[in-house]
Short mmCIF file of C-alpha atoms and ligand atoms in Angstrom, two decimals:
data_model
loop_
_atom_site.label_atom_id
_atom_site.label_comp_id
_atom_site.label_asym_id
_atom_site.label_seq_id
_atom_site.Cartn_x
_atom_site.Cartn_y
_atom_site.Cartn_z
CA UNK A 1 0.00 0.00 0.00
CA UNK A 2 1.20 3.55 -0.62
CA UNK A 3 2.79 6.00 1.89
CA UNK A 4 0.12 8.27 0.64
CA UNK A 5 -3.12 5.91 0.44
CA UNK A 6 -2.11 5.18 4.04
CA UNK A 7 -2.03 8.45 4.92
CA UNK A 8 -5.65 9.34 3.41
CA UNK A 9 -6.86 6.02 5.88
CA UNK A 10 -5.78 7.10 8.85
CA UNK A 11 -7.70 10.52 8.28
CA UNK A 12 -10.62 9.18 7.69
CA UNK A 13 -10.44 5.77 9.21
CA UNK A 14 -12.42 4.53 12.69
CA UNK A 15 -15.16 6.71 12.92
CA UNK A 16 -12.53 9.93 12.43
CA UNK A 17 -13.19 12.87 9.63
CA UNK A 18 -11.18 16.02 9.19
CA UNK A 19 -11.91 19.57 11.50
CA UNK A 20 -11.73 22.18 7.91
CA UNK A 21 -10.29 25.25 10.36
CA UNK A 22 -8.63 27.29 7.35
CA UNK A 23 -10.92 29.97 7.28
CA UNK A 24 -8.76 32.48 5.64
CA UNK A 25 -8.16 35.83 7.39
CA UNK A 26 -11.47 37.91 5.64
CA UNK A 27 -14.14 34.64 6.10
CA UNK A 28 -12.35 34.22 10.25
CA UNK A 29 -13.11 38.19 10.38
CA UNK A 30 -16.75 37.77 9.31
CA UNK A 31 -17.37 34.34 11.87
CA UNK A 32 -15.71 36.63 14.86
CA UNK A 33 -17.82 39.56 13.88
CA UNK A 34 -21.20 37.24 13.95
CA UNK A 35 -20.31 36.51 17.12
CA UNK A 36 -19.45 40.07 18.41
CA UNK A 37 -15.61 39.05 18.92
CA UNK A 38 -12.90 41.19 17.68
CA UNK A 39 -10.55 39.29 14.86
CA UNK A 40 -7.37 39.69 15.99
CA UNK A 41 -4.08 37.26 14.87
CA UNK A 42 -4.54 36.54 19.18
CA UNK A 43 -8.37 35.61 18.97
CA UNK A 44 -8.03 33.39 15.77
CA UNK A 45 -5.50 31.20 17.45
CA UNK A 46 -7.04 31.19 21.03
CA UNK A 47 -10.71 30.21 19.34
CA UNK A 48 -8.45 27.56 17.17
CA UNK A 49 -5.60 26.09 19.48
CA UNK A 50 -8.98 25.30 22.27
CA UNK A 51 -10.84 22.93 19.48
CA UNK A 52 -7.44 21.87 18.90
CA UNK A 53 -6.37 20.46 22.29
CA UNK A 54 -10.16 19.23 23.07
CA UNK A 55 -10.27 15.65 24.26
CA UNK A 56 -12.45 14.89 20.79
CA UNK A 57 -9.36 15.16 18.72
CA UNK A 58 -7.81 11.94 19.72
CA UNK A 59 -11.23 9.89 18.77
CA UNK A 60 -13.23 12.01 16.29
CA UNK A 61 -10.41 13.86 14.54
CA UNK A 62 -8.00 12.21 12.04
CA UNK A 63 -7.10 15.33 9.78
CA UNK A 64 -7.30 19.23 10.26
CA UNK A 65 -6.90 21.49 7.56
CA UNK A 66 -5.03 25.06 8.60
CA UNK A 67 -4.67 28.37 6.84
CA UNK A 68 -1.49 29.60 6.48
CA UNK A 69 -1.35 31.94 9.32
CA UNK A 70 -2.07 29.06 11.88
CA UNK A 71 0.20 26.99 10.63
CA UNK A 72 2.78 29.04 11.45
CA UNK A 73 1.48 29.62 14.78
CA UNK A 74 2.77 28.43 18.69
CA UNK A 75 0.42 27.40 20.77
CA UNK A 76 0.27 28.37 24.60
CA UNK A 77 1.70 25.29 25.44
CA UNK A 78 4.86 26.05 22.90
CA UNK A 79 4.46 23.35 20.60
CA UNK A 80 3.97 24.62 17.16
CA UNK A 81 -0.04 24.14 15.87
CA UNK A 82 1.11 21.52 13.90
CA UNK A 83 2.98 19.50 16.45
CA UNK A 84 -0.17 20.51 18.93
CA UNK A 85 -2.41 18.43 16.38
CA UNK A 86 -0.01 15.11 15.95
CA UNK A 87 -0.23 15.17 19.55
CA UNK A 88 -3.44 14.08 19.69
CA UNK A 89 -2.91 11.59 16.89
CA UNK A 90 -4.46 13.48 14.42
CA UNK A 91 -2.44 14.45 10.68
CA UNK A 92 -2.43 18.81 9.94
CA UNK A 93 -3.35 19.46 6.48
CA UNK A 94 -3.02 22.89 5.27
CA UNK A 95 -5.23 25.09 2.50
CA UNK A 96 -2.95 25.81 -0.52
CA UNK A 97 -5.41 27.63 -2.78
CA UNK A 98 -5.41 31.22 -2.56
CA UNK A 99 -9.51 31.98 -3.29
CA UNK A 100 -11.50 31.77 -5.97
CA UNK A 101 -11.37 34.52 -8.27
CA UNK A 102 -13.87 35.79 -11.03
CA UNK A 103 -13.19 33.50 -14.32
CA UNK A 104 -12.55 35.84 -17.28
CA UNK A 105 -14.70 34.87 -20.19
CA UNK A 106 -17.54 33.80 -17.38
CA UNK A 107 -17.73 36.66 -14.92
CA UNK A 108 -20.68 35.16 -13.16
CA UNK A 109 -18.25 32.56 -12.25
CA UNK A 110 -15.48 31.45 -10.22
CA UNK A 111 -12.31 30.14 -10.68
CA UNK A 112 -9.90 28.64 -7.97
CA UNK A 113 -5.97 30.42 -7.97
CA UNK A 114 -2.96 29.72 -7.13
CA UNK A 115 -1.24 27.13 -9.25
CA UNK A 116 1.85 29.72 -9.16
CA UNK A 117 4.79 29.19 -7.13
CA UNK A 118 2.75 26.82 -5.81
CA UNK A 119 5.58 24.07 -5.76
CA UNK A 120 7.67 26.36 -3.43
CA UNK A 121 4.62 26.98 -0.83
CA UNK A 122 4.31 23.03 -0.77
CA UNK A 123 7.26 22.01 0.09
CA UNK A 124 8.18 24.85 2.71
CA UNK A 125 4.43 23.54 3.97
CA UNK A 126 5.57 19.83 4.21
CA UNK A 127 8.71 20.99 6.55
CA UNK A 128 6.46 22.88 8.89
CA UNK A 129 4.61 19.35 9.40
CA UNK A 130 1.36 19.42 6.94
CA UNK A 131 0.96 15.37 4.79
CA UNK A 132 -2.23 16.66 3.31
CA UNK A 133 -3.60 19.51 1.75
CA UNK A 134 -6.85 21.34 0.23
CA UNK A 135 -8.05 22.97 -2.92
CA UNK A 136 -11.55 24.13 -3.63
CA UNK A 137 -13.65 24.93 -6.68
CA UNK A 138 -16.75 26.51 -6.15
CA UNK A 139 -19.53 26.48 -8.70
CA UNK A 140 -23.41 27.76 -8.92
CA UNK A 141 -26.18 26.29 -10.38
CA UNK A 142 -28.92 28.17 -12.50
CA UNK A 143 -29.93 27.85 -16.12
CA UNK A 144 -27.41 28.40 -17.14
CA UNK A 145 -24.14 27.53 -14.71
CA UNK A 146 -21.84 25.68 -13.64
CA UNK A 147 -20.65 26.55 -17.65
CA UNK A 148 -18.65 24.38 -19.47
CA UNK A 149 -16.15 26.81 -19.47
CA UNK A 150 -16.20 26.73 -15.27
CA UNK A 151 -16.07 22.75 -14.96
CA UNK A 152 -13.22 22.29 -17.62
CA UNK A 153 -11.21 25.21 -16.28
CA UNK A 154 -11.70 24.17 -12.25
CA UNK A 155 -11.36 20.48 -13.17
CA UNK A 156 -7.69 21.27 -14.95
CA UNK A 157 -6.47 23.29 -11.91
CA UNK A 158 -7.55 20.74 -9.63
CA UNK A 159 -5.33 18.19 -11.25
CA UNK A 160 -2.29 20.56 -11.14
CA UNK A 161 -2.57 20.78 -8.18
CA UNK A 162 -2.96 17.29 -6.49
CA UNK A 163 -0.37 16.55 -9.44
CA UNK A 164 1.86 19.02 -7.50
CA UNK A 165 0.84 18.04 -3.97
CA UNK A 166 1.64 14.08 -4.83
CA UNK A 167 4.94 14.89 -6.21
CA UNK A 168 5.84 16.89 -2.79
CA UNK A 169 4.72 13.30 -1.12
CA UNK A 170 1.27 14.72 0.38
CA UNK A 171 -2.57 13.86 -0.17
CA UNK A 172 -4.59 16.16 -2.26
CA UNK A 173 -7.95 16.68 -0.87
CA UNK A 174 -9.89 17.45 -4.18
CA UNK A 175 -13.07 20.09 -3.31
CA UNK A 176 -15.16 20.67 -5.99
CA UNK A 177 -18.10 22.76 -4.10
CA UNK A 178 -21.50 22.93 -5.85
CA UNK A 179 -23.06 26.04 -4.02
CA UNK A 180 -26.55 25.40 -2.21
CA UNK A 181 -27.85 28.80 -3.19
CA UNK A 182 -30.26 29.11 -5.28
CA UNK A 183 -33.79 27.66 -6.20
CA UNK A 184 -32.93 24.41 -7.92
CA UNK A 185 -34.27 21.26 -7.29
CA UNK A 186 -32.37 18.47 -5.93
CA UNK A 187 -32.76 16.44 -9.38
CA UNK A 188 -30.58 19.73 -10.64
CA UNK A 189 -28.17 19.35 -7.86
CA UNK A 190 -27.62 15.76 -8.62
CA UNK A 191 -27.24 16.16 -12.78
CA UNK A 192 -24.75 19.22 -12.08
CA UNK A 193 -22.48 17.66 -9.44
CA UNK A 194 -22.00 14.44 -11.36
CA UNK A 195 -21.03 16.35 -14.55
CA UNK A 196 -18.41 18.81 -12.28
CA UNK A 197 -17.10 15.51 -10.68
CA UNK A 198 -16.58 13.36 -13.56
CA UNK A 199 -14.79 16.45 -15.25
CA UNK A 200 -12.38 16.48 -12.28
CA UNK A 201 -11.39 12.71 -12.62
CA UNK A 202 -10.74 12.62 -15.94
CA UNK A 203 -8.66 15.74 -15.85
CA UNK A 204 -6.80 13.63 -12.63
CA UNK A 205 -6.19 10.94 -14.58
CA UNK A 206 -5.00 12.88 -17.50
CA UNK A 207 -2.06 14.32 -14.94
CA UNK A 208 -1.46 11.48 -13.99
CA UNK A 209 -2.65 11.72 -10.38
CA UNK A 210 -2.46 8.55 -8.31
CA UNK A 211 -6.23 8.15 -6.90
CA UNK A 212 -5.47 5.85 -3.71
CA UNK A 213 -3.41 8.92 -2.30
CA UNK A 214 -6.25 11.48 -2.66
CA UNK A 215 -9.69 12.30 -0.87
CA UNK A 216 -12.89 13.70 -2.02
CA UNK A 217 -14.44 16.63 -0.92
CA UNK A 218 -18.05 16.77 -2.24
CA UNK A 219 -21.20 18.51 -1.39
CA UNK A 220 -24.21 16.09 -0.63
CA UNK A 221 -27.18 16.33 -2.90
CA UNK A 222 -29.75 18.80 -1.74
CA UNK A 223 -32.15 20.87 -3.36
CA UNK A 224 -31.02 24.82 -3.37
CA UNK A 225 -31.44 26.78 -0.06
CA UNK A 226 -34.58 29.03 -1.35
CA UNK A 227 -36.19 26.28 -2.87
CA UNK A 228 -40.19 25.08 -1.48
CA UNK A 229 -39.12 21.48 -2.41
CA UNK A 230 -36.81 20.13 0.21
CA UNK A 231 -36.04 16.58 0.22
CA UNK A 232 -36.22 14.19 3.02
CA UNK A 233 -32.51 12.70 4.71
CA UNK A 234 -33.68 9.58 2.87
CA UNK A 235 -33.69 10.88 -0.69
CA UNK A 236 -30.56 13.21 0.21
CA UNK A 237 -28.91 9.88 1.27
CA UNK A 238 -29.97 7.97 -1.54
CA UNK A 239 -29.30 10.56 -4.65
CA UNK A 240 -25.41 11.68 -2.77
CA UNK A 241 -24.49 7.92 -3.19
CA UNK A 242 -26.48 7.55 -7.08
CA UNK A 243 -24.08 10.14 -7.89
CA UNK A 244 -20.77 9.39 -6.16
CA UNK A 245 -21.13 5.63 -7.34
CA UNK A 246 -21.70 7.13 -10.80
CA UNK A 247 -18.82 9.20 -10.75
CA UNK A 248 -16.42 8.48 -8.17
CA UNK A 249 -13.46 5.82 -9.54
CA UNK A 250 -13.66 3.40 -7.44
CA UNK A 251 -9.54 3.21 -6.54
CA UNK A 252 -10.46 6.79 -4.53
CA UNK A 253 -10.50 5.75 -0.79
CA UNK A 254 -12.67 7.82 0.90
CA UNK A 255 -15.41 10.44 0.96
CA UNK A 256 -15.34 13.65 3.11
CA UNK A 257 -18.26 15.62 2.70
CA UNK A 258 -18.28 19.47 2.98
CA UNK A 259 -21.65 20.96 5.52
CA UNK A 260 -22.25 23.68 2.68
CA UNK A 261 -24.60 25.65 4.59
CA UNK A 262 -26.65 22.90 6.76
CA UNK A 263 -27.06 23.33 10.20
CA UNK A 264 -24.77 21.15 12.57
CA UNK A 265 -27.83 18.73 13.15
CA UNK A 266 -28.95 18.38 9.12
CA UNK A 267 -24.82 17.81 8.68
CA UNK A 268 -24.82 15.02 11.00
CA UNK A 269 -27.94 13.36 10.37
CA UNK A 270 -27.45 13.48 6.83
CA UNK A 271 -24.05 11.88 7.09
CA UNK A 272 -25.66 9.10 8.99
CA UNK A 273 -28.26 8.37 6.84
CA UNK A 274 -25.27 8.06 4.01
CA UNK A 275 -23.30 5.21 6.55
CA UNK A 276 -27.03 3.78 6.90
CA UNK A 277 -27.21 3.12 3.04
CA UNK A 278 -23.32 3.25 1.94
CA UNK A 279 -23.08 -0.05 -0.22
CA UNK A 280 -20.18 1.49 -1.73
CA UNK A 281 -16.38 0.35 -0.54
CA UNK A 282 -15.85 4.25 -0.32
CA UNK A 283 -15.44 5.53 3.62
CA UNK A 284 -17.78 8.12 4.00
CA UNK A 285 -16.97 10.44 6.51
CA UNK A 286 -17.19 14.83 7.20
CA UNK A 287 -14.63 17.53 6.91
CA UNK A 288 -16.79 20.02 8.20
CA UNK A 289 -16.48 23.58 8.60
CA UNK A 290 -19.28 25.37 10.11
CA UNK A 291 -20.79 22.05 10.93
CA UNK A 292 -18.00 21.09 13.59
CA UNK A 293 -17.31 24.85 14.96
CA UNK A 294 -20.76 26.83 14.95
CA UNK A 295 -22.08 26.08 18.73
CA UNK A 296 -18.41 25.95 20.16
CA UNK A 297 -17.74 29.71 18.13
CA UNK A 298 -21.35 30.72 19.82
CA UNK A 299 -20.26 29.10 23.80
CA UNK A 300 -16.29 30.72 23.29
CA UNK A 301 -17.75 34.37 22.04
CA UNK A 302 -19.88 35.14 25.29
CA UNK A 303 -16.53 34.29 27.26
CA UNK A 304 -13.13 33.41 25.36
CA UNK A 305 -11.38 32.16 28.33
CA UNK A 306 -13.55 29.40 29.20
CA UNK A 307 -11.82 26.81 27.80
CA UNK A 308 -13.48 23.84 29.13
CA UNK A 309 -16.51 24.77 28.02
CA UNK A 310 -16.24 25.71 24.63
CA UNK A 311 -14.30 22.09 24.55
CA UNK A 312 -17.30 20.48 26.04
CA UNK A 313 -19.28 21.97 23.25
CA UNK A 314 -17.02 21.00 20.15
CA UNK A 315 -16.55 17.41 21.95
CA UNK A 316 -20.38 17.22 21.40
CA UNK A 317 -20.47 17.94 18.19
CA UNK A 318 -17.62 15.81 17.12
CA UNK A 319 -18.77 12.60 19.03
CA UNK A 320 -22.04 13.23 16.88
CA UNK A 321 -20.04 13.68 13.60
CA UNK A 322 -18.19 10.71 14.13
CA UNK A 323 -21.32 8.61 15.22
CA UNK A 324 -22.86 9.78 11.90
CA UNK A 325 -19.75 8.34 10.35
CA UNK A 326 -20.61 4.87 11.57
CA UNK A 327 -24.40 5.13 10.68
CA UNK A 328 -24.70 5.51 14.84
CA UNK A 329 -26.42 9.16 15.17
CA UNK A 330 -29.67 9.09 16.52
CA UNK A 331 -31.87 12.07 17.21
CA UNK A 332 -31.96 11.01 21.08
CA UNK A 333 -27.93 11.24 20.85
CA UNK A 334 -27.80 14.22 19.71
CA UNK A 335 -29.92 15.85 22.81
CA UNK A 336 -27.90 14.63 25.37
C1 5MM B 1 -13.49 26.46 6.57
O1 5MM B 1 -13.92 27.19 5.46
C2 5MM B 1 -13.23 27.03 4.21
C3 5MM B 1 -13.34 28.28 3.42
O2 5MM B 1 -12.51 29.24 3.78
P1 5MM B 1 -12.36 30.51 2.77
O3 5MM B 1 -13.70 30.68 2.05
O4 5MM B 1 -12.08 31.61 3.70
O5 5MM B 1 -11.25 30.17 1.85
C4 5MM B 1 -13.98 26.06 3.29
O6 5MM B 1 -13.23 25.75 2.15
C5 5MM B 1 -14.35 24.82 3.96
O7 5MM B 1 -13.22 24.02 4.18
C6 5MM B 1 -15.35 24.02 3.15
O8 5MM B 1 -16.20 24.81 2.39
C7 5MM B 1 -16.20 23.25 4.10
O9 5MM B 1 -16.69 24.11 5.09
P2 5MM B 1 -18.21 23.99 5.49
O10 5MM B 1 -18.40 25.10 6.50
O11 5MM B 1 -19.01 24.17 4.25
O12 5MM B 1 -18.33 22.59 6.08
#
């Protein structure tokens, strides 16, 4: 088995699923503000280092993906963030894109940067401890996007990239984000993300990119977040897995879904209801955003030095992510 295939296992292995904390400096800024705290390079890392050296880490944790300030940071306790995380026996991933930008020749659109000099970042990233690393594409859906032009051009980058991140002997998590804005039914959802995902594989193959050493980063298939036809966890369950079977190749090892937009509770029992009917060999598992940090971010802001409780908080919410990652979530779980 590969160095890197075995890397991608033990992120997402045994119930564990990746913490995404690289909020970059302007989306951190807008969180802190929700929340009435100040963003200062001081808050960031408190708020970040506490999820970081909660007890949840060592079961529910296998992966955490930084920004590039954090991982440069110390923590209180001196170890760098990165040697902070491999404490706990999870692996520190780091963001390497630098933000979608609007795609000339589509300027509704978006397309993801930072393919240059991106060799040099990587490997000055892999000495400061980082094995894996991110890149996401975002894309919207109306009549007439995600355009041709957007899936080809976000598919190619994607490949340089986990061409580049291979090559520098770490896993490429591939993101390809289909937005939930928007009215679109789930049916819409579902034809869209299977055409942006199969675009990305075949432009992975084409580079060369050795599947059993990456991840995939995928939204689940919902109907858009103004739309009056919502879908039950059944049917969101049963049309994420129609399209991942239909487009996945089957070498890729595991599945970590993005939250998108649902609240912590739709993230987790949405996961579980994927485990529940996963006939797939893929692991399916979460790297969650909002969907791991939201209640702890709420507990911290009304006082940022109590620690224990905003770890009490994000323990919660990891034990339920990680149940959900076993098909073990249950509504009466979740209240306790
Ligand atoms: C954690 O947020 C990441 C985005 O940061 P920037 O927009 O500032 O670059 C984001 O890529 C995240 O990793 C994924 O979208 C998943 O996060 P959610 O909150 O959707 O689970």
């Amino acid at each position: 088995m590969s160095e890197l295939n075995n890397i991608a296992l033990k992120i997402l292995s045994n119930g564990k699923g990746i913490l995404a904390a690289d909020e970059s400096t302007g989306t951190m800024t807008k969180r802190l503000k929700s929340v009435n705290v100040e963003s200062t390079k001081e808050n960031r890392l408190l708020f970040r280092e506490t999820l970081f050296s909660s007890e949840s880490m060592k079961k529910c944790i296998g992966g955490v993906i930084l920004y590039d300030e954090t991982i440069k940071q110390n923590s209180n306790s001196k170890k760098t963030i990165p040697e902070l995380i491999s404490s706990s026996g999870a692996i520190p991933g780091i963001k390497v894109d630098t933000g979608a930008k609007v795609l000339a020749g589509s300027p509704e659109e978006k397309i993801t940067e930072g393919l240059d000099g991106l060799r040099e970042r990587l490997k000055e990233y892999y000495k400061l401890g980082a094995r894996f690393t991110k890149w996401r594409a975002v894309y919207k859906i109306s009549n007439d996007y995600p355009s041709k032009l957007s899936i080809y051009s976000n598919a190619h980058a994607l490949a340089r990239y986990s061409a580049l991140v291979q090559e520098n002997g770490m896993v490429p998590i591939v993101e390809p984000e289909v937005l939930m804005d928007g009215e679109h039914s789930a049916e819409e959802c579902f034809n869209k993300t299977s055409e942006v995902i199969k675009k990305c594989y075949e432009e992975l193959i084409k580079h060369k990119v050795d599947l059993k050493g990456t991840i995939l980063k995928p939204n689940m298939i919902l109907s858009g977040s103004s739309s009056k036809n919502n879908i039950d966890t059944k049917k969101i369950a049963e049309l994420t897995l129609k399209c991942l079977k239909g487009s996945v190749p089957t070498e890729v090892p595991g599945i970590a879904f993005l939250s998108g937009g649902q609240s912590e509770k739709e993230a987790a029992k949405n996961l579980n209801s994927i485990n529940l009917m996963n006939d797939t060999n893929f692991i399916m598992t979460y790297s969650y955003g909002r969907a791991l940090q939201q209640s702890a971010l709420k507990f911290w802001s009304k006082d940022i030095n109590n620690i224990k409780g905003t770890q009490d908080t994000f323990n919660h919410r990891a034990k339920m992510c990680s149940l959900a990652s076993q098909g073990k979530w249950s509504e009466d779980i979740e209240k306790k």
